[in-house]
Short mmCIF file of C-alpha atoms and ligand atoms in Angstrom, two decimals:
data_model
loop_
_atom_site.label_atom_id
_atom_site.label_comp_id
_atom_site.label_asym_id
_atom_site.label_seq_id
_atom_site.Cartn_x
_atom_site.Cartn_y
_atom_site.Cartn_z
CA UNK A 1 0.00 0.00 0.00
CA UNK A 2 1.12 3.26 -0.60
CA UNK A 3 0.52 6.31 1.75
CA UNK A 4 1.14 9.99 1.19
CA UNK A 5 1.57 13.18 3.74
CA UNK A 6 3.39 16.16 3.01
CA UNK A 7 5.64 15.71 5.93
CA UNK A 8 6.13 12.40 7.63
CA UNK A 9 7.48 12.44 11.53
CA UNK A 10 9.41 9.79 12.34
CA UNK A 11 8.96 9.43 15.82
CA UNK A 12 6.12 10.41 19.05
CA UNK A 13 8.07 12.64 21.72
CA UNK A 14 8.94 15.85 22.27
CA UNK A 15 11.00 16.77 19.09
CA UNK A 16 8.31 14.66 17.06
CA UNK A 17 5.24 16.16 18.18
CA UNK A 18 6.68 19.43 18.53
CA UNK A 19 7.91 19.72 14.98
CA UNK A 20 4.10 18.44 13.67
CA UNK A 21 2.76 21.14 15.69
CA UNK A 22 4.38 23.79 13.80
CA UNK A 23 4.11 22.78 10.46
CA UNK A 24 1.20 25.09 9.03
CA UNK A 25 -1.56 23.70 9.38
CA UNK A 26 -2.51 23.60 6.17
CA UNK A 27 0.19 20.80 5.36
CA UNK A 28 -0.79 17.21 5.81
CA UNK A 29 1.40 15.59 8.83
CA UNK A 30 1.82 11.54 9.75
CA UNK A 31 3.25 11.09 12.64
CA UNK A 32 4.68 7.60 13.04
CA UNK A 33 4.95 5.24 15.83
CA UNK A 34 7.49 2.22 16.68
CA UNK A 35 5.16 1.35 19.46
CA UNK A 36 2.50 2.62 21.53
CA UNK A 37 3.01 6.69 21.19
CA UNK A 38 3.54 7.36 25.21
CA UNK A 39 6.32 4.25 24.90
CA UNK A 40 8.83 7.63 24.35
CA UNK A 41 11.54 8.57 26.36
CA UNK A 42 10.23 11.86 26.51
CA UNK A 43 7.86 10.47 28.91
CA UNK A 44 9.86 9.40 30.94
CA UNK A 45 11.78 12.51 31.82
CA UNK A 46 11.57 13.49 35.40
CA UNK A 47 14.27 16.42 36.21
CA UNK A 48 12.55 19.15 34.05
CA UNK A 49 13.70 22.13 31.14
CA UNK A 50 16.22 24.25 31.49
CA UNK A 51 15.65 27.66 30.50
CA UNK A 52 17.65 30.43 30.84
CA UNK A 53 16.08 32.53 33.63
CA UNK A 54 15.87 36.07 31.79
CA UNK A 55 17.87 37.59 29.23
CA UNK A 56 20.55 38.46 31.78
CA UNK A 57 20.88 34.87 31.93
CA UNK A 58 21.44 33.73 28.75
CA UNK A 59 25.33 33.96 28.43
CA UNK A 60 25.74 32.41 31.99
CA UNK A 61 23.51 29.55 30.68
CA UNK A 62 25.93 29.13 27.24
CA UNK A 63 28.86 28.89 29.91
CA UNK A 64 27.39 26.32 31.92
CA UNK A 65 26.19 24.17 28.97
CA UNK A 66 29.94 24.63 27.10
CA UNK A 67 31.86 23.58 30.37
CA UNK A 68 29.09 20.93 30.95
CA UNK A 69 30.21 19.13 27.46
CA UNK A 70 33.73 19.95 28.00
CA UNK A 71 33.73 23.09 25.08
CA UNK A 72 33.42 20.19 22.76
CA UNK A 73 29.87 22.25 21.92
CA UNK A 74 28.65 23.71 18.71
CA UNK A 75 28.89 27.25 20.00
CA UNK A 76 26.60 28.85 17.36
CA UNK A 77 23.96 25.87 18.79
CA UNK A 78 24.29 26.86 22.31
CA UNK A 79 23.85 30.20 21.64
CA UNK A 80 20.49 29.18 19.91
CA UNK A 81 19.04 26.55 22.66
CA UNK A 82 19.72 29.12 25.53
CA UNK A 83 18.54 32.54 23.16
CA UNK A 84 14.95 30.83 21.99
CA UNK A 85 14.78 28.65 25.65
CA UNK A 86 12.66 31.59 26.70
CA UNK A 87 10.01 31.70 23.37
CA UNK A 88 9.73 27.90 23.34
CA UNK A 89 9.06 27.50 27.25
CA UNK A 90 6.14 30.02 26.48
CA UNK A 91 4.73 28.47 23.41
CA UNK A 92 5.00 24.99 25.16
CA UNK A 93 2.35 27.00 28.31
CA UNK A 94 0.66 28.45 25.37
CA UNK A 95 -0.14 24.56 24.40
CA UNK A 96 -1.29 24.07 28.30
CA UNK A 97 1.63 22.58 29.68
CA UNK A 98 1.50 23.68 33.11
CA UNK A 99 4.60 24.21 35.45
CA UNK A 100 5.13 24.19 39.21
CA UNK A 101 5.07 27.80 40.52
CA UNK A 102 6.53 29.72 43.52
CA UNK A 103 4.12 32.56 43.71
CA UNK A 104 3.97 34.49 40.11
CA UNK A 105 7.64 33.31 38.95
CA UNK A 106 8.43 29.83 38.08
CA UNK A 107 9.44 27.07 40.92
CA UNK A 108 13.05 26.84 39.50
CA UNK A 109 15.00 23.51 40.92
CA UNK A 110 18.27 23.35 40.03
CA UNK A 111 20.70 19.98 38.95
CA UNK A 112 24.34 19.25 38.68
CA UNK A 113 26.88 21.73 36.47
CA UNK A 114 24.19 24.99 36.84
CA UNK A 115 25.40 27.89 38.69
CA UNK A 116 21.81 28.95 39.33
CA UNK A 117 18.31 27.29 39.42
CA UNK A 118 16.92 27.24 36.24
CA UNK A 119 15.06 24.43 35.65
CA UNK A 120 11.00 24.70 35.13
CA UNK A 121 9.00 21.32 36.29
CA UNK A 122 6.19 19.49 36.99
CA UNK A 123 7.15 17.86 40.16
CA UNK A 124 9.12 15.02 39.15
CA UNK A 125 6.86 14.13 35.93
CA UNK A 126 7.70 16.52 33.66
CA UNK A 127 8.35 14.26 31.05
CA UNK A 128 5.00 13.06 31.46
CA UNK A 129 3.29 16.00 31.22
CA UNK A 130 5.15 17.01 28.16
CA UNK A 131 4.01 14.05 26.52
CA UNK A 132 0.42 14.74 27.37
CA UNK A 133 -0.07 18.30 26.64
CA UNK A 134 1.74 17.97 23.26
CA UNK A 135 -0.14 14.60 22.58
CA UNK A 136 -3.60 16.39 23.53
CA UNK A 137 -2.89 19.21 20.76
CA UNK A 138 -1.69 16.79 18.37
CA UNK A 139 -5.26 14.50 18.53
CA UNK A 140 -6.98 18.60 18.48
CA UNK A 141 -5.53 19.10 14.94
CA UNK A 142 -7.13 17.95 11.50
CA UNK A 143 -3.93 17.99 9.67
CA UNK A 144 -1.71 15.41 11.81
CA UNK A 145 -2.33 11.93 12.33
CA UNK A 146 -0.83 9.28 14.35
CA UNK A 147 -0.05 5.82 13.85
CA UNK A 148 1.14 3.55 16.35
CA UNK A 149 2.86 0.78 16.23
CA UNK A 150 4.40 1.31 12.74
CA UNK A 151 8.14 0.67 12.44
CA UNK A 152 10.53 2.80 10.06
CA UNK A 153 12.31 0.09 7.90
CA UNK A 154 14.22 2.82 5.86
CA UNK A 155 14.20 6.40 4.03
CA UNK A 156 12.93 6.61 0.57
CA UNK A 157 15.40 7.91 -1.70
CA UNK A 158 15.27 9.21 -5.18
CA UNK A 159 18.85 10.81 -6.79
CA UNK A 160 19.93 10.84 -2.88
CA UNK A 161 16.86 13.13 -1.87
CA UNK A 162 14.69 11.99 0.77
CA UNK A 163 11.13 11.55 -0.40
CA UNK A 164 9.84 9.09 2.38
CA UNK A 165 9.94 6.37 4.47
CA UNK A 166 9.19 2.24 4.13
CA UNK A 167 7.23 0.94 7.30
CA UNK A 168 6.35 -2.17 8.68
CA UNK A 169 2.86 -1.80 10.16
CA UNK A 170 0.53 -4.98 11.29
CA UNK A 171 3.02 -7.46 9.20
CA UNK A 172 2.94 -5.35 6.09
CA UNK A 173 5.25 -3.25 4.00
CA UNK A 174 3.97 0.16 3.12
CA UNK A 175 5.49 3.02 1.60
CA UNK A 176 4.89 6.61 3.02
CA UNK A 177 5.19 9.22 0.30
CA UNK A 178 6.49 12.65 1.95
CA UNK A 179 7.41 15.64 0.51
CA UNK A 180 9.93 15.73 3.48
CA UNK A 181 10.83 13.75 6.31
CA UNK A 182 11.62 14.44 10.11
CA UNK A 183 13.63 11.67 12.21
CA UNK A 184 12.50 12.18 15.64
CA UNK A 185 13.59 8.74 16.32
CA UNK A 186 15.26 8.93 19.83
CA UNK A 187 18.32 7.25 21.52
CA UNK A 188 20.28 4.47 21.71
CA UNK A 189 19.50 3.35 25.11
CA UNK A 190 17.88 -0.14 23.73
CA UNK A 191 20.99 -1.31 22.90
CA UNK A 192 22.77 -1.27 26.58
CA UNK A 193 22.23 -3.81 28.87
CA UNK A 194 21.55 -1.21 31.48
CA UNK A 195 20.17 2.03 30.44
CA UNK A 196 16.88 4.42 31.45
CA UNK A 197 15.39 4.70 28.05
CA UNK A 198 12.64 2.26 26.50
CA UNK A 199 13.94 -0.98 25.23
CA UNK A 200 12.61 0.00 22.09
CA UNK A 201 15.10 2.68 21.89
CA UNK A 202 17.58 0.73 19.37
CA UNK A 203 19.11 3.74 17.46
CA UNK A 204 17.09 3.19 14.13
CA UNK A 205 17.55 6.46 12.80
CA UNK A 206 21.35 6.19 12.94
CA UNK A 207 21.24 3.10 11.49
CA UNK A 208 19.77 4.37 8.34
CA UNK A 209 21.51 7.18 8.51
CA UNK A 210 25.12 4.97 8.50
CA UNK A 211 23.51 2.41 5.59
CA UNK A 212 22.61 5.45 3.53
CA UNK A 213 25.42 7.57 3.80
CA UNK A 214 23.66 10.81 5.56
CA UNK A 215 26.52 12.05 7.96
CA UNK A 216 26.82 11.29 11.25
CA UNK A 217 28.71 12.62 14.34
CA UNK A 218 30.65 12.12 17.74
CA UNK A 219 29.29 8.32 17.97
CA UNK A 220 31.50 8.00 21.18
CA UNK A 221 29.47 10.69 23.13
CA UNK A 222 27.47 8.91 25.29
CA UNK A 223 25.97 9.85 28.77
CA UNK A 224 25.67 7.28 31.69
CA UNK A 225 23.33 9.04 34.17
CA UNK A 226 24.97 8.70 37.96
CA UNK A 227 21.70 7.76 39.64
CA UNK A 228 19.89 4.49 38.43
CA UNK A 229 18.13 3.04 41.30
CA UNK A 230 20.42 0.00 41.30
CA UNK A 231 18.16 -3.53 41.42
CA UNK A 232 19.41 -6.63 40.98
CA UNK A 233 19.24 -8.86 38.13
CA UNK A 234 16.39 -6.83 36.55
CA UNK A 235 15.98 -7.06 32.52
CA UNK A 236 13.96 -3.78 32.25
CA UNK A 237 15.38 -0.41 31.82
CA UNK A 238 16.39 0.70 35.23
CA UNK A 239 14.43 3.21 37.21
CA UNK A 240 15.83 6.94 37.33
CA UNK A 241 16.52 8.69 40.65
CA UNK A 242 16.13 12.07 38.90
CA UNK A 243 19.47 14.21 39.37
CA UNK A 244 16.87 17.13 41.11
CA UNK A 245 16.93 15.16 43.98
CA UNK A 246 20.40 16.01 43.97
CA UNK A 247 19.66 19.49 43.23
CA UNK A 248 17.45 20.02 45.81
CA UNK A 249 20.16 18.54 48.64
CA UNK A 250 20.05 14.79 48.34
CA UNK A 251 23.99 13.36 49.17
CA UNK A 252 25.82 10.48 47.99
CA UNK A 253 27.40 7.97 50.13
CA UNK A 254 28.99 5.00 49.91
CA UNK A 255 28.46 1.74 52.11
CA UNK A 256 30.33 2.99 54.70
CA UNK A 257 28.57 6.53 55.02
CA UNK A 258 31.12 9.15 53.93
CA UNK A 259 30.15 11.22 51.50
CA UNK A 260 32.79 10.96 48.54
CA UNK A 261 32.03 13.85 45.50
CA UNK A 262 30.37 16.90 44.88
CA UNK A 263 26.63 15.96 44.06
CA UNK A 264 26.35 18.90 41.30
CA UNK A 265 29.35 18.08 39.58
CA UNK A 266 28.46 17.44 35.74
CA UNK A 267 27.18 14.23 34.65
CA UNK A 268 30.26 12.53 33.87
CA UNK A 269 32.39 13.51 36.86
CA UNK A 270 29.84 12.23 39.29
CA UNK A 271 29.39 8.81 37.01
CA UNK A 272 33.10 8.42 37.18
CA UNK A 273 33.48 8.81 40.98
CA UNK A 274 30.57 6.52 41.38
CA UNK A 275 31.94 3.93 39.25
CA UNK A 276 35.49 4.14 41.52
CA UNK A 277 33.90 4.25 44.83
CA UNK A 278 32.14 1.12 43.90
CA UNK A 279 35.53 -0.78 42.83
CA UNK A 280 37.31 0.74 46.05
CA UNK A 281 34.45 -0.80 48.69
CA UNK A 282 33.85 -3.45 46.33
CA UNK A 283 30.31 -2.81 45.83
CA UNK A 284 28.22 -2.76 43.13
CA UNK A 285 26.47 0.92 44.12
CA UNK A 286 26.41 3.54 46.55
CA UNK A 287 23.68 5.21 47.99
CA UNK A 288 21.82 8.42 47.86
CA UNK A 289 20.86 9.80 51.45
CA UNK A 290 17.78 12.01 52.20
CA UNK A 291 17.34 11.58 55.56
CA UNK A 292 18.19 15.04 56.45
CA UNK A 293 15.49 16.17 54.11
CA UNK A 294 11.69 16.63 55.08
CA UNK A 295 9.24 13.42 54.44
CA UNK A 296 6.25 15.66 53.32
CA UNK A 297 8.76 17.47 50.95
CA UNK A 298 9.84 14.58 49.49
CA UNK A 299 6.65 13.30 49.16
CA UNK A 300 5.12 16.13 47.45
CA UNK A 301 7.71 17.50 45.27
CA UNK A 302 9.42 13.94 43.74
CA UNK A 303 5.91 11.66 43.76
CA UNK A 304 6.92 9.81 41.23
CA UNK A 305 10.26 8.32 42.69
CA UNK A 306 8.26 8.01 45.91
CA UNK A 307 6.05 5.81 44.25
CA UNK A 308 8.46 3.91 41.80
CA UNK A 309 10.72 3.30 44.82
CA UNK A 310 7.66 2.17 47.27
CA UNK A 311 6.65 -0.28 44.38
CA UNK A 312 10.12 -1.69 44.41
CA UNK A 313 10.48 -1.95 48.16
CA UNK A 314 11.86 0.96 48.89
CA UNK A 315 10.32 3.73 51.64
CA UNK A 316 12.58 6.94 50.40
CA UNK A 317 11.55 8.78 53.59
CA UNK A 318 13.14 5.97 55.56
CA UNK A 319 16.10 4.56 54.01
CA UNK A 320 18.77 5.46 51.52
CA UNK A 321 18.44 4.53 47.16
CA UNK A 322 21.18 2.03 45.95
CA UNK A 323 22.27 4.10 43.12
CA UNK A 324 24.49 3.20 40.36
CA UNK A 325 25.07 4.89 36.87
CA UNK A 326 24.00 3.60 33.46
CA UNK A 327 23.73 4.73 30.23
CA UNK A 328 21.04 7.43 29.55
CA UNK A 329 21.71 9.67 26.79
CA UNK A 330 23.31 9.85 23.57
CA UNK A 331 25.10 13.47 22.58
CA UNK A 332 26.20 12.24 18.90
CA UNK A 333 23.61 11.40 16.16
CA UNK A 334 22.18 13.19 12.82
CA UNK A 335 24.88 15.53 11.68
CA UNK A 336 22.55 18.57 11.28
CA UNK A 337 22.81 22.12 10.59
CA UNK A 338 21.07 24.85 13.37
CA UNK A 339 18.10 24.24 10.92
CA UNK A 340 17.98 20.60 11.70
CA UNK A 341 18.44 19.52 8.31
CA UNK A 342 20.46 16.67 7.42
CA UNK A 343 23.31 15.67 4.35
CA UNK A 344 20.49 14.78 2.48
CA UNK A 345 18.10 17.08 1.14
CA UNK A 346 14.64 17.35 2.31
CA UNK A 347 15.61 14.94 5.49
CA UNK A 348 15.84 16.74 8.92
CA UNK A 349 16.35 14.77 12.24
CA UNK A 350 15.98 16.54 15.66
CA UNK A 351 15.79 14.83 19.57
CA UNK A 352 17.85 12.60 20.79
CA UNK A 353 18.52 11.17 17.18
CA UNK A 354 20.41 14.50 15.68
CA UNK A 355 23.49 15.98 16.63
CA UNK A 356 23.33 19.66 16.73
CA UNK A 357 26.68 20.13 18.93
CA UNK A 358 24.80 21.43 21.99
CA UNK A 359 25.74 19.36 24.36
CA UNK A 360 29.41 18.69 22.97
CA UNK A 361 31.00 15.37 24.88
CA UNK A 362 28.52 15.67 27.94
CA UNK A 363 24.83 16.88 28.08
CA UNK A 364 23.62 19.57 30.72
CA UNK A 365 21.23 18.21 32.87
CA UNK A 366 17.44 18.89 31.38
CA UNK A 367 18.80 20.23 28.15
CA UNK A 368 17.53 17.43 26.14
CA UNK A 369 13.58 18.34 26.47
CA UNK A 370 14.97 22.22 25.41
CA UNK A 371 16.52 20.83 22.57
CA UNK A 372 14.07 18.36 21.29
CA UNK A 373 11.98 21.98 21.60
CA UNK A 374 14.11 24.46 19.92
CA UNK A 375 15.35 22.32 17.42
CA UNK A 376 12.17 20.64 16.38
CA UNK A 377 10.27 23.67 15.80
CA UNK A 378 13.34 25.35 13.73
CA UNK A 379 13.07 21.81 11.32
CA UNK A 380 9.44 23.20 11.14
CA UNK A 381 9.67 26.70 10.50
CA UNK A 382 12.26 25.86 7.58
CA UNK A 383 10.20 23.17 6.04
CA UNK A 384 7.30 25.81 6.02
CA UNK A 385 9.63 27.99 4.36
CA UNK A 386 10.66 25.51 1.44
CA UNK A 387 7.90 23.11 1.08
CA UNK A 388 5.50 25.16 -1.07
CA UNK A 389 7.83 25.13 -3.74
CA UNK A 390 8.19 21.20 -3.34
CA UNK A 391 6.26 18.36 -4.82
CA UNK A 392 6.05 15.24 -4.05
CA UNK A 393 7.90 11.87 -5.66
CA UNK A 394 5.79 8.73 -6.28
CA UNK A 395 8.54 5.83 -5.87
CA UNK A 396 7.35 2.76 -7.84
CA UNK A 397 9.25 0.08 -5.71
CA UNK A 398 8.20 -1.45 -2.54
CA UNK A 399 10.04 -3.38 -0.17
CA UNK A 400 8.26 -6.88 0.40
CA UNK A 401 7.81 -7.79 4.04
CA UNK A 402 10.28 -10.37 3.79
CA UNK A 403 13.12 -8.14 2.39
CA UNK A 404 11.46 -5.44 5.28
CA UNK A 405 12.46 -7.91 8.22
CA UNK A 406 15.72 -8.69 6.58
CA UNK A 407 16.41 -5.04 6.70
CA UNK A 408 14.97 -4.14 10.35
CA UNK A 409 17.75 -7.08 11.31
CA UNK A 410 20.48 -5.49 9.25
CA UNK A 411 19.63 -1.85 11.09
CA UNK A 412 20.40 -3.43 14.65
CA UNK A 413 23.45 -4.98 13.60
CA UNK A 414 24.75 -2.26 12.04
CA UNK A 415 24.28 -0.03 15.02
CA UNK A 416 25.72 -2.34 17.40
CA UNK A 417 28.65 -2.68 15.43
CA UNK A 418 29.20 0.79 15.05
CA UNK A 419 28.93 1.41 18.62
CA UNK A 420 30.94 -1.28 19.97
CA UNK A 421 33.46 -0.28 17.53
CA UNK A 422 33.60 3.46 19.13
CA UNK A 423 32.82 3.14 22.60
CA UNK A 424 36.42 1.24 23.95
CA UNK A 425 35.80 -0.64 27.31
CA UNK A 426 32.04 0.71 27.74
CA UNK A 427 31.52 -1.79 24.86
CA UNK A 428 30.93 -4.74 26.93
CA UNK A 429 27.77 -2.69 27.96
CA UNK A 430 26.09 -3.16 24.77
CA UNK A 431 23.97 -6.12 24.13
CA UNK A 432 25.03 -8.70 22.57
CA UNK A 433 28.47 -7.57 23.36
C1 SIN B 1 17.18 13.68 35.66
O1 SIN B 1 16.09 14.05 36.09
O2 SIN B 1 18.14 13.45 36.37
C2 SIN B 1 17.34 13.49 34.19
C3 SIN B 1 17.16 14.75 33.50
C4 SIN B 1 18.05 14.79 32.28
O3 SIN B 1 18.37 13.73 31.73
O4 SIN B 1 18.49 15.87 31.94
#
């Protein structure tokens, strides 16, 4: 069968739905699916969005997110995710999302590597909330649909421009028809034996990015969060004990109670010392201590780990979290431009999937959401730009389902390769390592 939007999404979380929602409306939009749409990372997201407080703030924000990713940062990108944090945090509330509030101003929290608070939230489910206001304008709009559960096999090509994508849906091969196409595809977490993200996130859009030839970037930079709630022997992606906690005063420990680093170090400095502690007392995690920190608090402002820890045994206004890191983001991807557009023409890729140089060799906490914002809705305001002037391709061939499955396999095994080929001892983390 043969389907036909003007602009196919690739994808159901932030970036996705974000870049569908500013297409002009009077453009057709699919949005596709690899599994149920709220199965997204995005959803999952509990610190919150950073934002630069005021203008004032902006340039102290670029200097936090540069040391943050060790200068390894696009520059010109930075300057863009902390300039239009301000615009897109509004248009977001203009969509309904709602955050916590301290009187009239925002409740800022604050995480590791930020010299001030400046991260907006809703408590600890911010992700979730996300999801839901974007979803509920989304199912509000005549020109986007969604479908679920339908799996990007490859791009379309035709003389190395995109014009589409194959999908698997139900057991069948179709071919969407797009006058251009948006990867909003997510991470690579899928492919770890221990990560945060969805299982299902296996890096498909890199993998057709690397089979086709559209350039990709920094495939060495990724992030292992410091604070997975550590469980034993579990299969699933491991439960986040959001980095806020640290931000609002949590300390780490190790099995002998000393404290041993500097909670709001960045990311990778706090991963690190975790990972030596653990050698030096021979343990396999450490533990985060709130016990000088008020029950109700807890309660009220981080329900969600309250709850995710209380289903796993844990009271977290009684005893400390086993913590341990694992991998949680991915700073390489998509080569794009600050456009989001890709090598090839009339394919852009934004989220987790792209690689615009913000976050250089080590992400900012809660700059991913900003990004998947900023970056999404400058893919949209540049396909809006060209796409009058565009028409669309009608490719004759069609991939037969059998050829389709062949080439899902192929995808996986070319990411893993590619990754275990680039990340040196943190290989043995992969699956199938
Ligand atoms: C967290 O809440 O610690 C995760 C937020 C992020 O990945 O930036």
């Amino acid at each position: 069968m043969d389907l036909y939007s003007d602009v196919l999404v690739v994808g159901c979380g932030v970036a996705g739905m974000f870049a569908a929602l500013n297409i002009d409306r009077k453009y057709k939009v699919m949005i596709i699916s690899k599994t149920e749409a709220c199965d997204c990372n995005t959803y999952l997201a509990q610190g919150g969005i950073s934002k630069a407080k005021n203008k004032k703030d902006i340039d102290l924000f670029i200097e936090d997110t540069m040391k943050a990713g060790k200068e390894k940062n696009r520059l010109d990108a930075v300057r863009v995710l902390s300039e239009e944090s301000i615009k897109n945090i509004d248009i977001l509330m203009k969509f309904g999302m709602e955050f916590d509030k301290d009187g009239d101003d925002f409740d800022y929290t604050r995480e590791g590597a930020h010299s001030i608070n400046r991260i907006v939230h809703a408590s600890d489910v911010t992700g979730k909330i996300v999801f839901e206001t974007l979803f509920n304008q989304v199912k509000k709009r005549d020109n986007i649909t969604i479908h679920e559960d339908t799996v990007l096999v490859d791009i379309l090509k035709y003389e190395d421009i995109c014009i589409g994508g194959a999908v698997i849906k139900d057991g069948d091969a179709y071919n969407i028809h797009s006058k251009f196409t948006i990867l909003a595809s997510g991470g690579i977490g899928g492919l770890f034996t221990n990560s945060t993200n969805r299982r299902g996130s296996t890096g498909d859009g890199i993998a057709i990015a690397l089979r086709n030839k559209i350039k990709v970037a920094n495939l060495n930079y990724v992030q292992f969060h410091p604070t997975a709630l550590y469980e034993k022997d579990v299969k699933n992606r491991r439960f986040l004990i959001s980095e806020s906690l640290r931000g609002e005063g949590a300390k780490l420990i190790n099995k002998n109670n000393q404290r041993f680093v500097d909670e709001l170090l960045p990311r990778d400095i706090v991963s690190n010392s975790i990972w030596q502690e653990e050698k030096r007392t021979d343990s396999n995690f450490v533990y985060l201590d709130l016990s000088h920190m008020e029950k109700e608090f807890l309660k009220n402002r981080f329900p969600g780990i309250y709850n995710g820890c209380k289903e796993r045994g844990i009271d977290i206004t009684k005893q400390p979290i086993p913590v341990t890191p694992v991998q949680h983001y991915f700073m390489g991807g998509i080569d794009v431009d600050l456009n989001s557009k890709t090598s090839m023409d009339n394919l852009y890729a934004c989220g987790e999937v792209s690689c615009t140089g913000v976050h250089g060799a080590n992400r900012l906490a809660s700059n991913s959401l900003l990004e998947g914002l900023v970056f999404s809705r400058r893919a949209a305001l540049n396909i809006n730009k060209k796409i009058g002037n565009t028409s669309m391709v009608n490719l004759k061939e069609r991939l037969k389902i059998k050829d389709a499955q062949v080439t899902l396999d192929s995808n996986l095994k070319c990411v893993l390769e590619a990754f275990s080929k680039v990340l040196g001892e943190k290989k043995n983390e992969l699956i199938n390592s």
